[in-house]
Amino acid sequence: MPALTIKLAFSLMLEVRGLRLSLPDRGHKPAFGRTPMLEILKGVDLSVPAGASVGVVGESGSGKSTLARTLVRLYRPTAGTIVFDGEEVGSLEGMALRSLRTRMQMVFQDSQSALNPRLRIGTILADPFIVHGRVRTTTEALARAEALLEQVGLSRQYLFRYPHQLSGGQRQRIGIARAIALGPRLVLADEIVSGLDVSVQVQILELLSTLRASTGMAVVLISHDLSVVRTFCDSVIVMRHGEIVEAGPTASLFEAPQHPYTRRLLRAIPLPEVDPSWIDSVNLIED
Ligand SMILES: Nc1ncnc2c1ncn2[C@@H]1O[C@H](COP(=O)(O)OP(=O)(O)O)[C@@H](O)[C@H]1O
Ligand SMILES: [Mg+2]
């Protein structure tokens, strides 16, 4: 079955094996000598097929953001491999790392601090095209920025605004626009709707879904909110203490969670579907 093997190898856009990350422990800074290291990712294996939407859940401090930052190579892994489109990117440096940035992008939780407050939106969005040599003139770059705004549902007037003049939802649209500027194959979105009104959350997540469908990019959606992941992701991975405790298709994970930790997380969902037996018991009480 060599043909099948080859097909599988190509359809898995991202394959992570045994990923470990240690960082200097900010909680324990000795007066002299080296800061002790703290292991934050403890051997993560995961696969993301091309075009997929994968949710990452787990309580605060479980390592979700650190995983995303390591995948986009804001951190260098301590051990393990990150194979992206057939290339080992875990040890890339310099120009090679810059090229990775065109193919894998991240949208951050705190759009307020992720966008340079001194730059107009037009400059923020034109920048990637200039830095990566995709355009020859500033006019051309601004035209591309304007097209990006349209893709994320904002009018060209926003080119001239500053980040602080935008609402939280609008800023996240800009974060998404900047992430998709160079046509990445994978976007990692870290808690991008937390802190937004529920109706705005839905709009932002729908925008991301629409963009995923129209561009064929894959999305890794990190959220502590399981209902978000349930609605928008095909598969889910569950993290705890820097490890993956469970992974699978969204439907089966929500219907038959295997790990006790996943079951506990599921019980904590704030908006469960209404259980008919609950209505019956209420009626009984009223009788
Ligand atoms: N730069 C750092 N130095 C030391 N510890 C860190 C650093 N960044 C994160 N951590 C720790 O790593 C753990 C995972 O953090 P994080 O990835 O932010 O979790 P999550 O996004 O799931 O809330 C936490 O215990 C956090 O305190
Ligand atoms: Mg986080």
CSV table of C-alpha atoms and ligand atoms in Angstrom, one decimal:
chain,number,residue,atom,x,y,z
A,1,MET,CA,0.0,0.0,0.0
A,2,PRO,CA,2.8,2.5,-0.8
A,3,ALA,CA,0.3,4.9,-2.5
A,4,LEU,CA,-1.8,5.3,0.6
A,5,THR,CA,1.2,5.9,2.8
A,6,ILE,CA,2.4,8.7,0.5
A,7,LYS,CA,-1.1,10.3,0.5
A,8,LEU,CA,-1.3,10.3,4.3
A,9,ALA,CA,2.2,11.8,4.5
A,10,PHE,CA,1.1,14.7,2.4
A,11,SER,CA,-2.3,15.3,3.9
A,12,LEU,CA,-0.8,15.8,7.4
A,13,MET,CA,0.4,19.3,7.0
A,14,LEU,CA,1.8,19.6,10.6
A,15,GLU,CA,3.2,16.7,12.5
A,16,VAL,CA,4.6,17.3,16.0
A,17,ARG,CA,6.4,14.5,17.8
A,18,GLY,CA,7.7,14.5,21.4
A,19,LEU,CA,7.8,18.3,21.6
A,20,ARG,CA,9.3,19.5,24.8
A,21,LEU,CA,10.0,23.1,25.9
A,22,SER,CA,11.8,24.3,29.0
A,23,LEU,CA,12.0,28.0,29.9
A,24,PRO,CA,13.9,29.8,32.6
A,25,ASP,CA,11.6,29.7,35.6
A,26,ARG,CA,10.4,33.2,36.2
A,27,GLY,CA,9.2,32.3,39.6
A,28,HIS,CA,12.6,31.3,40.9
A,29,LYS,CA,15.3,33.8,40.1
A,30,PRO,CA,18.4,33.1,42.3
A,31,ALA,CA,20.5,35.9,43.5
A,32,PHE,CA,23.5,34.4,41.5
A,33,GLY,CA,24.1,31.5,39.2
A,34,ARG,CA,21.7,30.2,36.5
A,35,THR,CA,18.0,30.5,36.7
A,36,PRO,CA,16.6,27.0,37.0
A,37,MET,CA,14.7,25.7,34.0
A,38,LEU,CA,11.0,24.8,34.1
A,39,GLU,CA,9.6,22.2,31.7
A,40,ILE,CA,6.3,23.6,30.3
A,41,LEU,CA,5.7,21.2,27.3
A,42,LYS,CA,6.3,17.6,28.3
A,43,GLY,CA,6.3,15.6,25.1
A,44,VAL,CA,3.5,16.8,22.9
A,45,ASP,CA,2.4,14.7,19.8
A,46,LEU,CA,-0.1,16.2,17.5
A,47,SER,CA,-1.1,16.2,13.8
A,48,VAL,CA,-3.0,18.8,11.8
A,49,PRO,CA,-4.2,17.9,8.4
A,50,ALA,CA,-4.2,20.5,5.7
A,51,GLY,CA,-7.3,22.8,5.9
A,52,ALA,CA,-8.4,21.3,9.2
A,53,SER,CA,-9.9,23.1,12.2
A,54,VAL,CA,-8.4,21.8,15.4
A,55,GLY,CA,-9.4,23.0,18.8
A,56,VAL,CA,-7.0,23.1,21.8
A,57,VAL,CA,-8.7,23.1,25.2
A,58,GLY,CA,-7.5,22.8,28.8
A,59,GLU,CA,-7.6,24.9,31.9
A,60,SER,CA,-5.6,28.1,32.4
A,61,GLY,CA,-1.8,27.2,32.8
A,62,SER,CA,-2.1,23.9,30.9
A,63,GLY,CA,0.4,25.1,28.2
A,64,LYS,CA,-1.9,26.0,25.3
A,65,SER,CA,-0.3,29.4,24.6
A,66,THR,CA,3.2,28.0,25.0
A,67,LEU,CA,2.4,25.2,22.6
A,68,ALA,CA,1.1,27.8,20.0
A,69,ARG,CA,4.2,30.0,20.5
A,70,THR,CA,6.5,27.1,20.1
A,71,LEU,CA,4.8,25.9,16.9
A,72,VAL,CA,5.1,29.3,15.3
A,73,ARG,CA,8.7,29.2,16.6
A,74,LEU,CA,8.6,32.2,18.9
A,75,TYR,CA,10.3,29.6,21.2
A,76,ARG,CA,12.9,27.1,20.1
A,77,PRO,CA,11.9,23.5,21.2
A,78,THR,CA,14.1,21.9,23.8
A,79,ALA,CA,13.4,18.5,22.2
A,80,GLY,CA,11.2,16.8,19.6
A,81,THR,CA,10.3,17.6,16.0
A,82,ILE,CA,7.9,19.9,14.3
A,83,VAL,CA,7.4,18.8,10.7
A,84,PHE,CA,5.5,21.4,8.6
A,85,ASP,CA,4.8,20.7,5.0
A,86,GLY,CA,7.5,18.0,5.0
A,87,GLU,CA,10.1,20.3,6.5
A,88,GLU,CA,11.6,20.1,10.0
A,89,VAL,CA,11.0,23.6,11.3
A,90,GLY,CA,11.9,23.1,15.0
A,91,SER,CA,15.5,24.1,14.5
A,92,LEU,CA,15.1,26.8,11.8
A,93,GLU,CA,16.9,30.1,12.2
A,94,GLY,CA,17.3,33.4,10.4
A,95,MET,CA,16.0,33.7,6.9
A,96,ALA,CA,14.5,30.2,7.0
A,97,LEU,CA,12.5,31.2,10.0
A,98,ARG,CA,11.3,34.3,8.2
A,99,SER,CA,10.0,32.2,5.4
A,100,LEU,CA,8.1,30.0,7.9
A,101,ARG,CA,6.4,33.2,9.2
A,102,THR,CA,4.7,33.6,5.8
A,103,ARG,CA,3.2,30.1,6.0
A,104,MET,CA,2.3,29.9,9.7
A,105,GLN,CA,0.8,32.8,11.6
A,106,MET,CA,-0.6,33.5,15.0
A,107,VAL,CA,-3.5,35.7,16.2
A,108,PHE,CA,-3.1,36.7,19.8
A,109,GLN,CA,-5.6,37.0,22.6
A,110,ASP,CA,-4.7,40.6,23.5
A,111,SER,CA,-5.2,42.5,20.3
A,112,GLN,CA,-4.6,45.8,22.1
A,113,SER,CA,-1.0,45.0,22.8
A,114,ALA,CA,-0.4,42.9,19.7
A,115,LEU,CA,-1.0,45.9,17.5
A,116,ASN,CA,1.6,48.7,17.6
A,117,PRO,CA,-0.4,51.7,19.1
A,118,ARG,CA,1.7,54.2,17.2
A,119,LEU,CA,0.9,52.9,13.7
A,120,ARG,CA,-2.2,53.4,11.7
A,121,ILE,CA,-4.0,50.2,10.6
A,122,GLY,CA,-3.0,50.9,7.0
A,123,THR,CA,0.7,50.7,8.0
A,124,ILE,CA,0.2,47.6,10.2
A,125,LEU,CA,-1.5,45.8,7.3
A,126,ALA,CA,0.8,47.0,4.5
A,127,ASP,CA,3.9,46.1,6.5
A,128,PRO,CA,4.0,42.3,5.8
A,129,PHE,CA,3.8,42.9,2.0
A,130,ILE,CA,6.8,45.3,2.2
A,131,VAL,CA,8.9,43.3,4.7
A,132,HIS,CA,8.5,40.1,2.6
A,133,GLY,CA,9.0,41.9,-0.7
A,134,ARG,CA,5.6,41.0,-2.1
A,135,VAL,CA,5.0,44.5,-3.5
A,136,ARG,CA,7.2,47.2,-5.2
A,137,THR,CA,5.6,50.4,-4.0
A,138,THR,CA,3.9,51.7,-0.9
A,139,THR,CA,0.8,52.4,-3.0
A,140,GLU,CA,0.7,48.8,-4.0
A,141,ALA,CA,1.1,47.7,-0.3
A,142,LEU,CA,-1.8,50.0,0.7
A,143,ALA,CA,-4.0,48.6,-2.0
A,144,ARG,CA,-3.2,45.1,-0.6
A,145,ALA,CA,-4.0,46.4,2.9
A,146,GLU,CA,-7.3,47.7,1.7
A,147,ALA,CA,-8.2,44.3,0.1
A,148,LEU,CA,-7.4,42.7,3.4
A,149,LEU,CA,-9.7,45.0,5.3
A,150,GLU,CA,-12.5,44.0,2.9
A,151,GLN,CA,-11.8,40.3,3.5
A,152,VAL,CA,-12.3,40.8,7.2
A,153,GLY,CA,-15.5,42.9,6.8
A,154,LEU,CA,-14.1,46.4,7.5
A,155,SER,CA,-14.3,49.5,5.2
A,156,ARG,CA,-11.2,51.3,3.8
A,157,GLN,CA,-11.7,54.1,6.3
A,158,TYR,CA,-10.1,51.9,8.9
A,159,LEU,CA,-6.8,52.3,7.0
A,160,PHE,CA,-6.4,55.7,8.6
A,161,ARG,CA,-7.4,54.8,12.2
A,162,TYR,CA,-5.2,53.8,15.1
A,163,PRO,CA,-5.7,50.6,17.1
A,164,HIS,CA,-7.1,52.4,20.1
A,165,GLN,CA,-9.9,53.9,18.0
A,166,LEU,CA,-11.2,50.4,17.3
A,167,SER,CA,-13.5,48.2,19.3
A,168,GLY,CA,-12.2,44.8,20.6
A,169,GLY,CA,-13.9,42.9,17.9
A,170,GLN,CA,-12.6,45.3,15.2
A,171,ARG,CA,-9.1,44.9,16.5
A,172,GLN,CA,-9.4,41.1,16.3
A,173,ARG,CA,-10.5,41.5,12.7
A,174,ILE,CA,-7.3,43.4,12.1
A,175,GLY,CA,-5.3,40.7,13.9
A,176,ILE,CA,-6.8,38.1,11.6
A,177,ALA,CA,-6.2,40.3,8.5
A,178,ARG,CA,-2.6,40.7,9.4
A,179,ALA,CA,-2.3,36.9,10.0
A,180,ILE,CA,-3.8,36.0,6.6
A,181,ALA,CA,-1.9,38.7,4.7
A,182,LEU,CA,0.7,36.5,3.1
A,183,GLY,CA,-1.6,33.5,2.6
A,184,PRO,CA,-0.5,31.2,5.3
A,185,ARG,CA,-1.3,27.5,5.3
A,186,LEU,CA,-2.0,27.5,9.1
A,187,VAL,CA,-3.3,30.1,11.5
A,188,LEU,CA,-3.1,29.6,15.3
A,189,ALA,CA,-5.7,31.7,17.1
A,190,ASP,CA,-5.1,32.0,20.8
A,191,GLU,CA,-8.2,32.9,22.9
A,192,ILE,CA,-9.1,35.5,20.2
A,193,VAL,CA,-12.7,35.9,21.4
A,194,SER,CA,-12.3,35.9,25.1
A,195,GLY,CA,-13.4,39.2,26.6
A,196,LEU,CA,-15.7,40.0,23.7
A,197,ASP,CA,-19.5,40.1,23.8
A,198,VAL,CA,-21.0,36.8,22.8
A,199,SER,CA,-22.6,38.2,19.6
A,200,VAL,CA,-19.2,39.6,18.6
A,201,GLN,CA,-17.5,36.3,19.5
A,202,VAL,CA,-19.8,34.5,17.0
A,203,GLN,CA,-19.1,37.1,14.3
A,204,ILE,CA,-15.3,36.7,14.7
A,205,LEU,CA,-15.4,32.9,14.8
A,206,GLU,CA,-17.7,32.9,11.7
A,207,LEU,CA,-15.2,35.2,9.9
A,208,LEU,CA,-12.4,32.8,10.7
A,209,SER,CA,-14.5,29.8,9.5
A,210,THR,CA,-15.4,31.6,6.2
A,211,LEU,CA,-11.7,32.5,5.6
A,212,ARG,CA,-10.7,29.0,6.3
A,213,ALA,CA,-13.2,27.7,3.8
A,214,SER,CA,-12.3,30.3,1.1
A,215,THR,CA,-8.5,30.0,1.5
A,216,GLY,CA,-8.1,26.3,2.4
A,217,MET,CA,-5.9,27.3,5.4
A,218,ALA,CA,-6.0,25.2,8.5
A,219,VAL,CA,-6.9,26.8,11.9
A,220,VAL,CA,-5.8,25.8,15.3
A,221,LEU,CA,-8.3,27.4,17.7
A,222,ILE,CA,-7.1,27.7,21.3
A,223,SER,CA,-9.9,28.3,23.8
A,224,HIS,CA,-10.7,27.7,27.4
A,225,ASP,CA,-14.4,27.8,26.3
A,226,LEU,CA,-15.4,24.3,25.1
A,227,SER,CA,-18.6,25.5,23.5
A,228,VAL,CA,-16.5,27.7,21.1
A,229,VAL,CA,-14.4,24.7,20.1
A,230,ARG,CA,-17.5,22.4,19.8
A,231,THR,CA,-19.1,24.8,17.4
A,232,PHE,CA,-16.1,25.6,15.2
A,233,CYS,CA,-13.6,22.7,15.2
A,234,ASP,CA,-13.6,19.3,13.5
A,235,SER,CA,-11.3,17.8,16.1
A,236,VAL,CA,-10.1,18.7,19.6
A,237,ILE,CA,-7.0,18.1,21.7
A,238,VAL,CA,-7.2,18.4,25.4
A,239,MET,CA,-4.1,19.7,27.3
A,240,ARG,CA,-3.2,19.3,30.9
A,241,HIS,CA,0.1,20.2,32.7
A,242,GLY,CA,1.9,20.5,29.4
A,243,GLU,CA,0.7,17.2,28.0
A,244,ILE,CA,-2.1,16.1,25.7
A,245,VAL,CA,-4.4,13.8,27.6
A,246,GLU,CA,-7.0,13.2,24.9
A,247,ALA,CA,-7.5,14.0,21.2
A,248,GLY,CA,-10.2,13.0,18.7
A,249,PRO,CA,-13.0,14.2,16.4
A,250,THR,CA,-15.1,16.8,18.1
A,251,ALA,CA,-18.4,14.8,18.1
A,252,SER,CA,-16.9,11.7,19.7
A,253,LEU,CA,-14.9,13.6,22.2
A,254,PHE,CA,-17.9,15.5,23.4
A,255,GLU,CA,-20.2,12.4,23.4
A,256,ALA,CA,-17.8,9.9,24.9
A,257,PRO,CA,-14.9,11.6,26.6
A,258,GLN,CA,-12.3,9.0,27.6
A,259,HIS,CA,-10.1,10.8,30.1
A,260,PRO,CA,-11.5,11.8,33.5
A,261,TYR,CA,-9.9,15.3,33.0
A,262,THR,CA,-11.9,15.8,29.8
A,263,ARG,CA,-15.1,14.7,31.6
A,264,ARG,CA,-14.4,17.2,34.3
A,265,LEU,CA,-13.8,20.0,31.7
A,266,LEU,CA,-17.1,19.0,29.9
A,267,ARG,CA,-19.1,19.2,33.1
A,268,ALA,CA,-17.8,22.8,33.5
A,269,ILE,CA,-19.4,24.0,30.2
A,270,PRO,CA,-21.6,26.9,31.1
A,271,LEU,CA,-24.3,26.4,28.4
A,272,PRO,CA,-25.3,22.8,28.2
A,273,GLU,CA,-28.0,21.6,25.9
A,274,VAL,CA,-31.3,21.2,27.7
A,275,ASP,CA,-31.6,17.7,29.0
A,276,PRO,CA,-35.2,16.5,28.6
A,277,SER,CA,-35.2,14.6,31.9
A,278,TRP,CA,-34.4,17.9,33.6
A,279,ILE,CA,-37.6,19.5,32.2
A,280,ASP,CA,-39.5,16.4,33.4
A,281,SER,CA,-38.1,16.8,36.9
A,282,VAL,CA,-39.1,20.5,36.9
A,283,ASN,CA,-42.6,19.6,35.9
A,284,LEU,CA,-42.8,17.0,38.6
A,285,ILE,CA,-41.8,19.5,41.2
A,286,GLU,CA,-44.5,21.9,40.0
A,287,ASP,CA,-47.1,19.2,40.1
B,1,LIG,N1,8.2,32.6,30.2
B,1,LIG,C1,7.8,31.7,31.1
B,1,LIG,N2,8.6,31.4,32.1
B,1,LIG,C2,8.2,30.5,33.1
B,1,LIG,N3,7.0,29.9,33.1
B,1,LIG,C3,6.2,30.2,32.1
B,1,LIG,C4,6.5,31.1,31.0
B,1,LIG,N4,5.5,31.2,30.2
B,1,LIG,C5,4.5,30.4,30.7
B,1,LIG,N5,4.9,29.8,31.8
B,1,LIG,C6,4.2,28.8,32.6
B,1,LIG,O1,3.8,27.7,31.8
B,1,LIG,C7,2.6,27.2,32.1
B,1,LIG,C8,1.7,27.2,30.9
B,1,LIG,O2,1.4,28.6,30.5
B,1,LIG,P1,0.5,28.9,29.2
B,1,LIG,O3,1.1,28.2,28.0
B,1,LIG,O4,0.4,30.4,29.2
B,1,LIG,O5,-0.9,28.2,29.6
B,1,LIG,P2,-2.3,28.4,29.0
B,1,LIG,O6,-2.2,29.2,27.7
B,1,LIG,O7,-2.9,27.1,28.8
B,1,LIG,O8,-3.1,29.2,30.0
B,1,LIG,C9,2.0,28.1,33.2
B,1,LIG,O9,2.3,27.4,34.4
B,1,LIG,C10,2.9,29.3,33.1
B,1,LIG,O10,3.0,29.9,34.4
B,2,MG,MG,-3.1,31.0,27.2
